[in-house]
Every structure is written in structure tokens, then in C-alpha cells.
Amino acid sequence: MAVSALPALSSVQLQRRPGVFAALAFAVGVIPWLPTVTFSFAYDDAWTIVGNEALRRPLGVLWRAALSGVGAREIPDVSRPLMVTSNWLDLALFGLSPAGHHATSIVWHGLAVTAAAFAARALLHRADLALTAAALFSVAPGHAEAVAAVNYREDLLATAGVFTALTTVAWPRRHRAPLPLELAAALAFLLALLSKESALALAPMVAGLALAQPAPWRWLAKRERLLTLLAATALVWSQWRFALSLAGDGVPRAPSGTSLEVLARLGRYLCWSLATGLGAPGTAPVHEAYGEPHPALALVLVGLVALAAALRWRRRRRALAAMALWLGGALGSSPLVGPTNEIADRYLVLGSLGLAVAVVVTLRGLRARTRAGAAALTLAVAAVWGLGAFRDAHPWHSDDALWAEATSRAPGAAKAWVGLAWARRRAGAFDEARAALETALSRAPDHAPAYVSLAYVGLLADDLVGARRALARVDALGAQATPGYQRARRCLELDRDARHACARGEPFLPTAEPR
């Protein structure tokens, strides 16, 4: 018996009215996030939007730089040109009014949820179940960062494209899809890749869905032309992406390690992704340092392989498909691809559809006599996730609130205190900024961004002796490449008014390690 959070609408009605289905999915993707339209710019928005002079150039110039690599280092997020285009259009339409930028992110979240709803429908074969999964996906943990921070809209763009392509692949059919539809799916995948590299998660998702079929090779054969188009799209993109990295894309990578170290980090990451994705507390704008994982965590991968084999042997195909969506989505941002930040809440977005489908599949297994109880449990999960999403989104309404929250959740992270000092300094609260930086340095005495930030406090508070002392400490650390250092040196040589103007234009310092 179906488990539906919308019992007034029958599955047959939704099945026959794809327009109504899409409209409802879009609504459940938009409505919970409408309050974010009142938020200010926050976090990385400071350097990718507010202070990003590249967005004032013609759009064609930005695309030529992205495609050729010439001058690419000067453009934040140049390796994600569709995200750059989205920000450029927002700036042209809304200027620096954050409401318009946030409204665009809300719309993209609605489109991502709509694409996820159709992907779920292809897997579950029931429109009401798919809509329920989409509603859960809309408020799943991890979405707050992607929706509330304008700069992380890239995850929404990538998600919408991935699930559009996945729907075409997974849709039940006796024969292959029409060529125009397959070309549209390849285009959606290309746009997803041009939004964020994590869109490559489509590959393990498709592989997992094939494994969930009774006859995997026959299922793949029906989609041979479509899969060839998708593979060709990924190949063309990867050639451009590799060439751009050689030219200098400005994207830092995590340090490499031995195979065992990478697998252990992957195991820890997957445990975090599963626990946090299911609603365990712990999501935060900044995470505490997590150190090196125990090598035994590599055995997590063995456990997942065993679970997949057991699900296939017991013919739990929908559960295996849900696992494929979660695991594939998680791998797209995992230590296997080496992001600088090992974990970040926005990494949960792609894989959260798999967890939402798993909840629906699990509750659908209840017998007919417990239909009301199953529906109540579904709504309870939605309520818990929704409250968690509201909790995680609220601090993003301003930089001051965000960094205050960061210091409370990760008091040992120097980056959180540097962020709080940055927000307090912009508000003119120099004593509070100094106190936050002293706390940061008590956590990490050699944290160069804290000293650079301390120099800016001195420049704005007319404490030139303190500013020089802070920069001398950066020199002693050999960290002259720290963002903002060279500008601070130039500001020191100016008279008072010019010095203040120079210091107020400092770069965004808390993200000493870019995304």
C-alpha cells in the first residue's frame, strides 16, 4: 500500500497529469525556503559576488577566459562557468540587492526538487510515492547551505542537471528513447558539469541502478546510445577541465596520501554523510579539525559492498536503487576526488534523494492495516528534517549570526574565530574583532589569516604599530601568499583616509583554504 504525504491526491491522478505532478514538486521545493529571500549576503558571497570585479565584465569575456584559460585565475569559480553566468545575470538584474539573488536560488532549488521528483518516479513507478520522496528531499539535511548561501547555488544547478539526465536513463521503457530526448539529457548533464564537478556522480549512480536490475546488461543495452552520448559529454568536458587546470584554475586540492589513507578518509566521509544525511545533529558552517582517520575505517567500503550484494540477492531492487543514489551522490564530493574541505554540508544534496527514497521504500513495506501509521511516520521524518533545515538555515541570514554560530559549534576551529572577527570588523567593533582573533590564535598560534586579519583591524583602528607587528609575524611564518597580505602592505603606505578606504576593500579572509 502506498505511503503518501498527500493522501488527497491519488497516484492515478498524478500519473496522468505530469504537469500537476511537476507543479506540486516545484512547490514543495520552493515553499519551505521562502524565508531565505530576506537573508543578506554571507560567507563566500563576499568575494564571489559582492567583491567580484570580474562579474562587472561582459559575459562573453568571462566565457572566453573560462574556455581558453587566459586570465582564468582572476575569475572566482571560473571552472564552473554556468555558476558564474548565473551570478552575472543576477548582478545585472538585481545589482547588490541580496533578495533577488536569494530568490533565484530558491527557484533553482524548486527546479532541482522537480528533477528529483521525476527521477524518483522513474525508480518507484508511483507518482504519489515519488512526490513524497521529493518532499523529503526538499528539506533533507544539507540543503540549507546550498540554498541560503548564494555562492553555493552551484550545487543546485548541478543537482537539477544530474537528475534530469538520470530520469532519462532510469525511465522504464521497452525500447530506447527518442534521439531528441537523449540529446536533451546529454545537454542537461553538460550544464551540470559546467556548474560543478560533482555532477560526475551521475556515473556511479547509473552503474548502481544497472546493478539493481534483474538483467543489468539488457537494461544497459536498451540505453546504449544514451549512455554513449553521456560518456562522450563527460569526455569532452574532462578534456577542457584538464586543460583549464594546467592553465591555472585557482582551485586547491587536498594533499594526496597512500591508497589506504584515502580509503580510510572515504570510509569516514561516508559514515558522516549517512549519519548527517539521516538527521544526526552536527551540521555546521565550519567543522572542527578531524585529523587522520583510523585505517580500519576503510572496512566501511567492504560493508557497503556486502550490503549491496545482500540487497541484490534478496531482490530488494528499490532499496538497492536508493543505495545507488545515496552512494553515487556521496562519491561525487568524496575524498576520492580530493576537495580541500573533506566534509561540507552542501556535499549532502545530491545523495539525499537516495536517503529520501530509502525512507519511502522502507515505510511502504508496512502492511495495509498500518497505512495511516506509515503516513504518520513519513510526515514525522519530514517534520524532523524540516525543523533541522530551518535550524541550519537561520544562521545564514547575516555574516555576524553565521560566524557566531560557527564559533559555538566549532569553538576549536581558528577559521570560525577569524570569520567572526571579519564580521565584527566590518561593523566597526574593533575591540570585539581583536578579542576574536586572540581566541583564534590561542587555538592555532601560527594561523596566518588571523595575523593578516589583525593587521586590517590595526589599519582601520589607526593602530599602525599593531598592524606592522601582525604583518611581521606573517613574514616570520613565510606566509606572504596569504590572501590580503600584499594589500595590507600597500595600505600601510597611504595616508589616513586612503588607508581606511584601502583596508575596507580587503578580501574575504576566513576562507584561507578556498572551496
Short mmCIF file of C-alpha atoms in Angstrom, two decimals:
data_model
loop_
_atom_site.label_atom_id
_atom_site.label_comp_id
_atom_site.label_asym_id
_atom_site.label_seq_id
_atom_site.Cartn_x
_atom_site.Cartn_y
_atom_site.Cartn_z
CA MET A 1 0.00 0.00 0.00
CA ALA A 2 1.31 3.41 -0.92
CA VAL A 3 2.75 5.72 1.68
CA SER A 4 1.86 9.25 0.67
CA ALA A 5 2.21 12.55 2.42
CA LEU A 6 -0.51 13.85 0.09
CA PRO A 7 -3.35 11.32 0.52
CA ALA A 8 -5.96 13.58 -1.10
CA LEU A 9 -4.31 13.05 -4.49
CA SER A 10 -4.48 9.55 -5.91
CA SER A 11 -1.49 8.04 -7.66
CA VAL A 12 -3.56 7.55 -10.82
CA GLN A 13 -4.46 11.25 -10.97
CA LEU A 14 -0.85 12.29 -10.56
CA GLN A 15 0.30 9.63 -13.02
CA ARG A 16 -1.95 11.01 -15.74
CA ARG A 17 -1.15 14.67 -15.10
CA PRO A 18 2.59 15.22 -15.35
CA GLY A 19 2.07 18.99 -15.32
CA VAL A 20 0.30 18.82 -11.96
CA PHE A 21 2.98 16.48 -10.68
CA ALA A 22 5.73 18.89 -11.75
CA ALA A 23 3.92 21.89 -10.26
CA LEU A 24 3.47 20.15 -6.91
CA ALA A 25 7.13 19.05 -6.86
CA PHE A 26 8.24 22.61 -7.64
CA ALA A 27 6.02 23.95 -4.86
CA VAL A 28 7.43 21.60 -2.22
CA GLY A 29 10.91 22.65 -3.35
CA VAL A 30 10.18 26.36 -3.04
CA ILE A 31 7.76 26.95 -0.17
CA PRO A 32 9.94 25.71 2.75
CA TRP A 33 12.77 28.02 1.67
CA LEU A 34 10.88 31.26 1.03
CA PRO A 35 12.16 32.87 4.29
CA THR A 36 15.71 32.89 2.86
CA VAL A 37 14.70 35.68 0.46
CA THR A 38 15.13 38.07 3.40
CA PHE A 39 18.72 36.98 4.06
CA SER A 40 21.79 39.12 3.40
CA PHE A 41 24.88 38.04 1.51
CA ALA A 42 27.02 35.76 3.67
CA TYR A 43 30.22 33.73 3.76
CA ASP A 44 31.83 33.23 0.31
CA ASP A 45 29.27 35.58 -1.25
CA ALA A 46 31.64 38.36 -0.13
CA TRP A 47 34.36 37.51 -2.66
CA THR A 48 32.43 35.65 -5.37
CA ILE A 49 29.63 38.23 -5.74
CA VAL A 50 29.94 41.43 -3.70
CA GLY A 51 33.67 41.95 -4.22
CA ASN A 52 33.98 40.08 -7.52
CA GLU A 53 35.02 42.67 -10.11
CA ALA A 54 35.03 40.01 -12.83
CA LEU A 55 31.22 39.97 -12.77
CA ARG A 56 31.26 43.59 -13.97
CA ARG A 57 32.87 42.48 -17.27
CA PRO A 58 30.87 41.41 -20.36
CA LEU A 59 29.67 37.83 -20.11
CA GLY A 60 31.42 36.87 -23.34
CA VAL A 61 34.76 37.91 -21.83
CA LEU A 62 34.18 35.59 -18.86
CA TRP A 63 33.30 32.64 -21.09
CA ARG A 64 36.33 33.20 -23.33
CA ALA A 65 38.55 33.19 -20.24
CA ALA A 66 36.89 30.01 -18.98
CA LEU A 67 37.18 28.17 -22.30
CA SER A 68 40.71 29.34 -23.15
CA GLY A 69 42.22 29.57 -19.68
CA VAL A 70 43.69 33.00 -20.47
CA GLY A 71 43.17 35.22 -17.44
CA ALA A 72 41.17 32.48 -15.73
CA ARG A 73 42.93 32.87 -12.37
CA GLU A 74 41.37 36.31 -11.93
CA ILE A 75 37.81 34.96 -12.06
CA PRO A 76 36.39 33.22 -8.97
CA ASP A 77 34.72 29.91 -9.85
CA VAL A 78 35.98 30.05 -13.45
CA SER A 79 35.96 26.24 -13.56
CA ARG A 80 32.18 26.42 -13.05
CA PRO A 81 31.14 28.82 -15.85
CA LEU A 82 27.41 28.16 -15.56
CA MET A 83 27.55 29.28 -11.93
CA VAL A 84 29.49 32.37 -12.99
CA THR A 85 26.81 33.05 -15.64
CA SER A 86 24.07 32.69 -13.04
CA ASN A 87 25.78 35.20 -10.73
CA TRP A 88 26.45 37.56 -13.64
CA LEU A 89 22.76 37.56 -14.62
CA ASP A 90 21.68 38.14 -11.03
CA LEU A 91 24.06 41.07 -10.69
CA ALA A 92 22.77 42.56 -13.96
CA LEU A 93 19.14 42.16 -12.87
CA PHE A 94 19.27 42.88 -9.15
CA GLY A 95 22.55 44.65 -8.52
CA LEU A 96 23.74 44.08 -4.97
CA SER A 97 20.23 43.65 -3.56
CA PRO A 98 20.50 40.20 -1.95
CA ALA A 99 16.76 39.46 -2.17
CA GLY A 100 16.90 38.91 -5.92
CA HIS A 101 19.93 36.63 -5.67
CA HIS A 102 18.27 34.56 -2.97
CA ALA A 103 15.04 34.36 -4.96
CA THR A 104 16.98 32.88 -7.87
CA SER A 105 18.48 30.25 -5.56
CA ILE A 106 15.01 29.35 -4.29
CA VAL A 107 13.77 28.90 -7.86
CA TRP A 108 16.73 26.67 -8.67
CA HIS A 109 16.03 24.60 -5.59
CA GLY A 110 12.48 24.17 -6.84
CA LEU A 111 13.80 23.01 -10.22
CA ALA A 112 16.24 20.62 -8.54
CA VAL A 113 13.42 19.12 -6.46
CA THR A 114 11.24 18.81 -9.59
CA ALA A 115 14.02 16.93 -11.40
CA ALA A 116 14.50 14.74 -8.31
CA ALA A 117 10.76 14.01 -8.23
CA PHE A 118 10.81 12.70 -11.81
CA ALA A 119 13.92 10.64 -11.07
CA ALA A 120 12.15 9.13 -8.04
CA ARG A 121 9.08 8.46 -10.19
CA ALA A 122 11.22 6.54 -12.68
CA LEU A 123 12.52 4.35 -9.84
CA LEU A 124 9.36 3.89 -7.75
CA HIS A 125 6.80 3.71 -10.61
CA ARG A 126 4.31 5.57 -8.43
CA ALA A 127 3.70 9.30 -8.69
CA ASP A 128 2.44 9.68 -5.13
CA LEU A 129 5.47 7.87 -3.70
CA ALA A 130 7.79 9.93 -5.88
CA LEU A 131 6.18 13.18 -4.72
CA THR A 132 6.57 12.09 -1.11
CA ALA A 133 10.26 11.34 -1.74
CA ALA A 134 10.62 14.77 -3.38
CA ALA A 135 9.06 16.46 -0.34
CA LEU A 136 11.53 14.69 1.94
CA PHE A 137 14.39 15.55 -0.41
CA SER A 138 13.40 19.22 -0.32
CA VAL A 139 14.03 19.54 3.42
CA ALA A 140 16.77 16.93 3.77
CA PRO A 141 19.80 17.87 5.90
CA GLY A 142 22.48 19.69 3.98
CA HIS A 143 20.22 21.73 1.72
CA ALA A 144 20.40 24.82 3.93
CA GLU A 145 23.93 25.71 2.90
CA ALA A 146 23.20 25.26 -0.82
CA VAL A 147 20.05 27.41 -0.71
CA ALA A 148 20.88 30.06 1.89
CA ALA A 149 24.39 30.91 0.62
CA VAL A 150 24.07 32.35 -2.89
CA ASN A 151 27.55 31.18 -3.88
CA TYR A 152 26.66 27.55 -3.21
CA ARG A 153 23.85 27.62 -5.76
CA GLU A 154 26.27 25.64 -7.92
CA ASP A 155 25.16 22.51 -6.05
CA LEU A 156 21.53 23.19 -7.01
CA LEU A 157 22.44 23.76 -10.66
CA ALA A 158 24.43 20.53 -10.76
CA THR A 159 21.70 18.59 -8.96
CA ALA A 160 18.99 19.75 -11.38
CA GLY A 161 21.09 18.69 -14.37
CA VAL A 162 22.13 15.34 -12.92
CA PHE A 163 18.60 14.28 -12.01
CA THR A 164 17.25 15.43 -15.38
CA ALA A 165 19.75 13.17 -17.13
CA LEU A 166 19.18 10.38 -14.61
CA THR A 167 15.42 10.46 -15.22
CA THR A 168 16.00 9.84 -18.94
CA VAL A 169 18.31 6.94 -18.14
CA ALA A 170 16.12 5.34 -15.48
CA TRP A 171 12.68 5.81 -17.05
CA PRO A 172 11.10 2.36 -17.70
CA ARG A 173 10.88 1.58 -21.42
CA ARG A 174 10.78 -1.33 -23.82
CA HIS A 175 12.83 0.45 -26.46
CA ARG A 176 15.44 3.16 -26.45
CA ALA A 177 14.36 6.76 -26.02
CA PRO A 178 13.92 9.14 -28.99
CA LEU A 179 17.16 10.80 -30.09
CA PRO A 180 15.98 14.38 -29.26
CA LEU A 181 15.23 13.29 -25.70
CA GLU A 182 18.64 11.66 -25.37
CA LEU A 183 20.36 14.77 -26.72
CA ALA A 184 18.44 16.86 -24.19
CA ALA A 185 19.65 14.55 -21.41
CA ALA A 186 23.26 14.93 -22.60
CA LEU A 187 22.83 18.72 -22.65
CA ALA A 188 21.44 18.67 -19.10
CA PHE A 189 24.45 16.62 -18.00
CA LEU A 190 26.85 19.06 -19.69
CA LEU A 191 25.21 22.00 -17.93
CA ALA A 192 25.51 20.13 -14.64
CA LEU A 193 29.24 19.55 -15.22
CA LEU A 194 29.70 23.23 -16.08
CA SER A 195 28.07 24.05 -12.74
CA LYS A 196 30.15 21.79 -10.50
CA GLU A 197 32.48 18.84 -10.92
CA SER A 198 30.42 16.73 -8.51
CA ALA A 199 27.99 16.14 -11.39
CA LEU A 200 30.27 13.24 -12.33
CA ALA A 201 28.32 11.41 -9.62
CA LEU A 202 25.91 10.50 -12.43
CA ALA A 203 28.30 7.69 -13.47
CA PRO A 204 28.24 5.69 -10.20
CA MET A 205 24.50 6.39 -9.88
CA VAL A 206 23.82 4.81 -13.28
CA ALA A 207 26.13 1.88 -12.51
CA GLY A 208 24.29 1.26 -9.25
CA LEU A 209 20.88 1.45 -10.92
CA ALA A 210 22.03 -1.09 -13.51
CA LEU A 211 23.13 -3.42 -10.72
CA ALA A 212 19.64 -3.15 -9.21
CA GLN A 213 18.01 -4.53 -12.39
CA PRO A 214 17.14 -8.22 -12.86
CA ALA A 215 19.22 -8.27 -16.08
CA PRO A 216 21.79 -5.42 -15.85
CA TRP A 217 23.36 -5.92 -19.28
CA ARG A 218 19.99 -6.00 -21.04
CA TRP A 219 18.98 -2.82 -19.17
CA LEU A 220 22.20 -1.10 -20.26
CA ALA A 221 21.83 -2.32 -23.85
CA LYS A 222 18.45 -0.57 -24.19
CA ARG A 223 20.21 2.65 -23.23
CA GLU A 224 23.41 2.15 -25.21
CA ARG A 225 23.05 5.25 -27.39
CA LEU A 226 22.06 7.45 -24.45
CA LEU A 227 24.94 6.20 -22.29
CA THR A 228 27.35 6.74 -25.20
CA LEU A 229 26.17 10.35 -25.50
CA LEU A 230 26.59 10.89 -21.77
CA ALA A 231 30.06 9.32 -21.80
CA ALA A 232 31.07 11.49 -24.77
CA THR A 233 29.80 14.56 -22.92
CA ALA A 234 31.88 13.69 -19.87
CA LEU A 235 34.94 13.06 -22.05
CA VAL A 236 34.70 16.44 -23.83
CA TRP A 237 34.17 18.23 -20.51
CA SER A 238 37.08 16.41 -18.84
CA GLN A 239 39.46 17.42 -21.64
CA TRP A 240 38.50 21.07 -21.20
CA ARG A 241 38.69 20.76 -17.42
CA PHE A 242 42.13 19.18 -17.52
CA ALA A 243 43.44 21.88 -19.87
CA LEU A 244 41.99 24.58 -17.60
CA SER A 245 43.71 23.06 -14.56
CA LEU A 246 47.04 23.17 -16.41
CA ALA A 247 46.45 26.84 -17.28
CA GLY A 248 45.59 27.55 -13.64
CA ASP A 249 42.04 27.36 -12.38
CA GLY A 250 42.79 28.59 -8.86
CA VAL A 251 41.18 25.52 -7.29
CA PRO A 252 43.26 23.98 -4.48
CA ARG A 253 43.35 20.23 -4.00
CA ALA A 254 43.66 18.17 -0.85
CA PRO A 255 47.11 16.67 -0.29
CA SER A 256 47.42 13.18 -1.68
CA GLY A 257 48.04 10.18 0.54
CA THR A 258 48.53 6.45 0.31
CA SER A 259 45.73 4.30 -1.03
CA LEU A 260 44.90 3.11 2.49
CA GLU A 261 44.76 6.69 3.80
CA VAL A 262 42.41 7.75 1.01
CA LEU A 263 40.15 4.74 1.57
CA ALA A 264 40.07 5.40 5.32
CA ARG A 265 39.12 9.05 4.71
CA LEU A 266 36.48 7.83 2.27
CA GLY A 267 35.08 5.45 4.87
CA ARG A 268 34.90 8.21 7.48
CA TYR A 269 33.30 10.56 4.95
CA LEU A 270 30.63 8.01 4.04
CA CYS A 271 29.82 7.41 7.71
CA TRP A 272 29.46 11.17 8.21
CA SER A 273 27.38 11.50 5.05
CA LEU A 274 24.97 8.75 6.11
CA ALA A 275 24.60 9.84 9.74
CA THR A 276 24.21 13.54 8.96
CA GLY A 277 22.01 12.86 5.94
CA LEU A 278 19.60 10.91 8.13
CA GLY A 279 19.32 13.85 10.52
CA ALA A 280 22.00 13.29 13.13
CA PRO A 281 22.98 16.61 14.73
CA GLY A 282 26.27 18.12 13.76
CA THR A 283 25.80 20.16 10.57
CA ALA A 284 27.64 23.46 10.89
CA PRO A 285 29.06 26.26 8.73
CA VAL A 286 32.53 25.29 9.99
CA HIS A 287 33.63 21.88 11.23
CA GLU A 288 36.22 21.07 13.86
CA ALA A 289 39.52 19.59 12.73
CA TYR A 290 39.07 15.85 12.32
CA GLY A 291 42.66 14.62 11.97
CA GLU A 292 43.71 11.40 10.29
CA PRO A 293 41.16 8.56 10.35
CA HIS A 294 41.86 5.09 11.70
CA PRO A 295 42.83 2.70 8.87
CA ALA A 296 40.05 0.34 9.95
CA LEU A 297 37.53 2.82 8.51
CA ALA A 298 38.49 1.51 5.08
CA LEU A 299 36.41 -1.57 6.00
CA VAL A 300 33.29 0.60 5.64
CA LEU A 301 33.63 0.04 1.90
CA VAL A 302 33.64 -3.73 2.42
CA GLY A 303 30.46 -3.42 4.44
CA LEU A 304 28.75 -1.38 1.73
CA VAL A 305 29.70 -3.92 -0.94
CA ALA A 306 28.33 -6.72 1.26
CA LEU A 307 25.10 -4.78 1.84
CA ALA A 308 24.66 -4.18 -1.90
CA ALA A 309 25.21 -7.89 -2.59
CA ALA A 310 22.67 -8.87 0.08
CA LEU A 311 20.06 -6.48 -1.30
CA ARG A 312 20.53 -7.85 -4.81
CA TRP A 313 20.41 -11.46 -3.61
CA ARG A 314 17.17 -10.78 -1.72
CA ARG A 315 15.80 -8.91 -4.77
CA ARG A 316 15.30 -5.66 -2.85
CA ARG A 317 15.78 -3.72 -6.04
CA ARG A 318 14.25 -0.44 -4.93
CA ALA A 319 16.32 -0.43 -1.75
CA LEU A 320 19.41 -1.13 -3.85
CA ALA A 321 18.46 1.71 -6.23
CA ALA A 322 18.10 4.05 -3.25
CA MET A 323 21.53 2.98 -2.03
CA ALA A 324 22.94 3.66 -5.51
CA LEU A 325 21.58 7.21 -5.47
CA TRP A 326 22.94 7.93 -2.00
CA LEU A 327 26.35 6.35 -2.54
CA GLY A 328 26.78 7.77 -6.04
CA GLY A 329 25.85 11.25 -4.86
CA ALA A 330 28.24 10.98 -1.90
CA LEU A 331 31.16 9.84 -4.08
CA GLY A 332 30.87 12.96 -6.25
CA SER A 333 32.34 15.13 -3.46
CA SER A 334 34.26 12.48 -1.55
CA PRO A 335 37.99 12.25 -0.74
CA LEU A 336 38.33 10.18 -3.92
CA VAL A 337 38.12 13.42 -5.91
CA GLY A 338 40.13 15.35 -3.33
CA PRO A 339 38.24 18.53 -2.34
CA THR A 340 40.16 20.79 0.02
CA ASN A 341 37.39 20.55 2.62
CA GLU A 342 36.88 16.87 3.39
CA ILE A 343 33.32 17.47 4.58
CA ALA A 344 30.82 20.24 3.94
CA ASP A 345 27.06 20.24 4.40
CA ARG A 346 26.37 21.07 0.74
CA TYR A 347 28.02 17.76 -0.25
CA LEU A 348 24.89 16.04 1.06
CA VAL A 349 22.50 17.50 -1.52
CA LEU A 350 23.00 15.03 -4.39
CA GLY A 351 22.91 11.92 -2.25
CA SER A 352 19.95 12.98 -0.11
CA LEU A 353 17.44 11.82 -2.75
CA GLY A 354 18.67 8.27 -2.16
CA LEU A 355 18.01 8.60 1.55
CA ALA A 356 14.56 10.08 0.88
CA VAL A 357 13.71 7.19 -1.45
CA ALA A 358 15.02 4.74 1.16
CA VAL A 359 12.65 6.20 3.77
CA VAL A 360 9.68 5.89 1.39
CA VAL A 361 10.62 2.34 0.37
CA THR A 362 11.05 1.27 3.99
CA LEU A 363 7.72 2.69 5.12
CA ARG A 364 5.97 1.35 2.03
CA GLY A 365 6.84 -2.14 3.24
CA LEU A 366 4.34 -1.79 6.08
CA ARG A 367 1.11 -3.74 5.64
CA ALA A 368 -2.17 -2.25 4.52
CA ARG A 369 -3.61 -2.23 8.03
CA THR A 370 -0.90 0.19 9.13
CA ARG A 371 -1.27 2.63 6.23
CA ALA A 372 -2.21 5.53 8.49
CA GLY A 373 0.72 4.80 10.77
CA ALA A 374 3.09 4.65 7.81
CA ALA A 375 1.86 8.01 6.55
CA ALA A 376 2.27 9.48 10.04
CA LEU A 377 5.84 8.18 10.23
CA THR A 378 6.59 9.71 6.84
CA LEU A 379 5.28 13.06 8.00
CA ALA A 380 7.29 12.72 11.21
CA VAL A 381 10.51 12.24 9.22
CA ALA A 382 9.61 15.26 7.09
CA ALA A 383 8.96 17.33 10.22
CA VAL A 384 12.27 16.34 11.84
CA TRP A 385 14.21 17.05 8.67
CA GLY A 386 12.29 20.28 8.08
CA LEU A 387 13.00 21.57 11.57
CA GLY A 388 16.65 20.67 11.09
CA ALA A 389 16.72 22.55 7.79
CA PHE A 390 15.19 25.61 9.46
CA ARG A 391 17.76 25.36 12.27
CA ASP A 392 20.65 25.12 9.84
CA ALA A 393 19.40 27.87 7.52
CA HIS A 394 18.70 30.50 10.17
CA PRO A 395 22.34 31.50 10.93
CA TRP A 396 22.91 32.28 7.26
CA HIS A 397 20.77 35.42 7.43
CA SER A 398 23.87 37.54 8.18
CA ASP A 399 27.63 37.16 8.50
CA ASP A 400 27.60 38.11 12.15
CA ALA A 401 25.00 35.46 13.00
CA LEU A 402 26.73 32.86 10.83
CA TRP A 403 30.16 33.24 12.39
CA ALA A 404 28.75 33.49 15.91
CA GLU A 405 27.04 30.16 15.24
CA ALA A 406 30.27 28.76 13.81
CA THR A 407 32.22 29.61 16.96
CA SER A 408 29.58 27.96 19.14
CA ARG A 409 29.52 24.75 17.08
CA ALA A 410 33.24 24.56 16.34
CA PRO A 411 34.97 26.52 19.12
CA GLY A 412 38.29 24.86 18.38
CA ALA A 413 38.39 25.98 14.74
CA ALA A 414 40.56 29.08 14.25
CA LYS A 415 38.79 29.75 10.93
CA ALA A 416 35.49 30.29 12.77
CA TRP A 417 37.01 32.97 15.03
CA VAL A 418 38.71 34.69 12.07
CA GLY A 419 35.32 34.78 10.38
CA LEU A 420 33.70 36.31 13.45
CA ALA A 421 36.49 38.91 13.62
CA TRP A 422 35.91 39.74 9.95
CA ALA A 423 32.19 40.31 10.56
CA ARG A 424 32.80 42.37 13.71
CA ARG A 425 35.49 44.43 11.98
CA ARG A 426 33.12 45.29 9.13
CA ALA A 427 30.65 46.51 11.75
CA GLY A 428 33.32 48.76 13.31
CA ALA A 429 33.54 46.71 16.52
CA PHE A 430 37.34 46.63 16.57
CA ASP A 431 37.75 45.56 20.21
CA GLU A 432 35.45 42.58 19.64
CA ALA A 433 37.34 41.75 16.45
CA ARG A 434 40.66 41.75 18.33
CA ALA A 435 39.21 39.53 21.04
CA ALA A 436 38.00 37.03 18.43
CA LEU A 437 41.42 36.99 16.77
CA GLU A 438 43.16 36.44 20.10
CA THR A 439 40.91 33.42 20.58
CA ALA A 440 41.77 32.20 17.07
CA LEU A 441 45.48 32.47 17.81
CA SER A 442 45.06 30.67 21.10
CA ARG A 443 43.63 27.76 19.08
CA ALA A 444 46.26 27.96 16.31
CA PRO A 445 49.26 30.19 17.15
CA ASP A 446 50.63 30.03 13.59
CA HIS A 447 47.34 30.73 11.77
CA ALA A 448 48.48 33.30 9.18
CA PRO A 449 44.96 34.51 8.19
CA ALA A 450 44.41 35.58 11.83
CA TYR A 451 47.52 37.77 11.73
CA VAL A 452 46.51 39.28 8.38
CA SER A 453 43.06 40.00 9.81
CA LEU A 454 44.69 41.54 12.88
CA ALA A 455 46.65 43.84 10.57
CA TYR A 456 43.39 45.07 9.00
CA VAL A 457 41.98 45.78 12.44
CA GLY A 458 45.06 47.90 13.12
CA LEU A 459 44.72 49.71 9.77
CA LEU A 460 41.10 50.63 10.42
CA ALA A 461 41.62 51.48 14.11
CA ASP A 462 44.70 53.61 13.35
CA ASP A 463 46.93 51.20 15.27
CA LEU A 464 49.75 51.14 12.73
CA VAL A 465 52.23 49.67 15.21
CA GLY A 466 49.90 46.72 15.77
CA ALA A 467 49.34 46.31 12.02
CA ARG A 468 53.09 46.21 11.33
CA ARG A 469 53.63 43.75 14.18
CA ALA A 470 50.95 41.44 12.76
CA LEU A 471 52.42 41.56 9.25
CA ALA A 472 55.90 40.94 10.63
CA ARG A 473 54.55 37.76 12.19
CA VAL A 474 53.24 36.69 8.75
CA ASP A 475 56.72 37.34 7.35
CA ALA A 476 58.26 35.19 10.08
CA LEU A 477 55.88 32.37 9.16
CA GLY A 478 56.82 32.70 5.49
CA ALA A 479 53.12 33.04 4.67
CA GLN A 480 53.21 36.09 2.40
CA ALA A 481 50.89 34.28 -0.03
CA THR A 482 48.03 34.51 2.50
CA PRO A 483 45.06 36.35 0.89
CA GLY A 484 45.07 40.02 1.89
CA TYR A 485 48.73 40.24 2.93
CA GLN A 486 50.01 42.19 -0.08
CA ARG A 487 47.07 44.59 0.04
CA ALA A 488 47.66 45.26 3.73
CA ARG A 489 51.29 46.11 2.97
CA ARG A 490 50.16 48.64 0.35
CA CYS A 491 47.54 50.12 2.68
CA LEU A 492 50.21 50.86 5.28
CA GLU A 493 51.92 53.32 2.92
CA LEU A 494 48.82 55.53 2.47
CA ASP A 495 47.53 58.49 4.44
CA ARG A 496 44.67 58.02 6.91
CA ASP A 497 41.62 58.42 4.64
CA ALA A 498 43.15 56.46 1.78
CA ARG A 499 44.36 53.80 4.23
CA HIS A 500 40.86 53.32 5.61
CA ALA A 501 39.40 53.05 2.11
CA CYS A 502 42.08 50.56 1.16
CA ALA A 503 41.52 48.43 4.27
CA ARG A 504 37.76 48.38 3.83
CA GLY A 505 38.26 46.72 0.46
CA GLU A 506 40.13 43.77 1.92
CA PRO A 507 39.40 40.28 0.51
CA PHE A 508 37.28 37.76 2.35
CA LEU A 509 39.79 36.26 4.79
CA PRO A 510 38.04 33.43 6.67
CA THR A 511 38.28 31.07 3.71
CA ALA A 512 42.04 30.75 3.82
CA GLU A 513 41.53 27.38 2.13
CA PRO A 514 39.18 28.05 -0.83
CA ARG A 515 36.45 25.55 -1.57
#
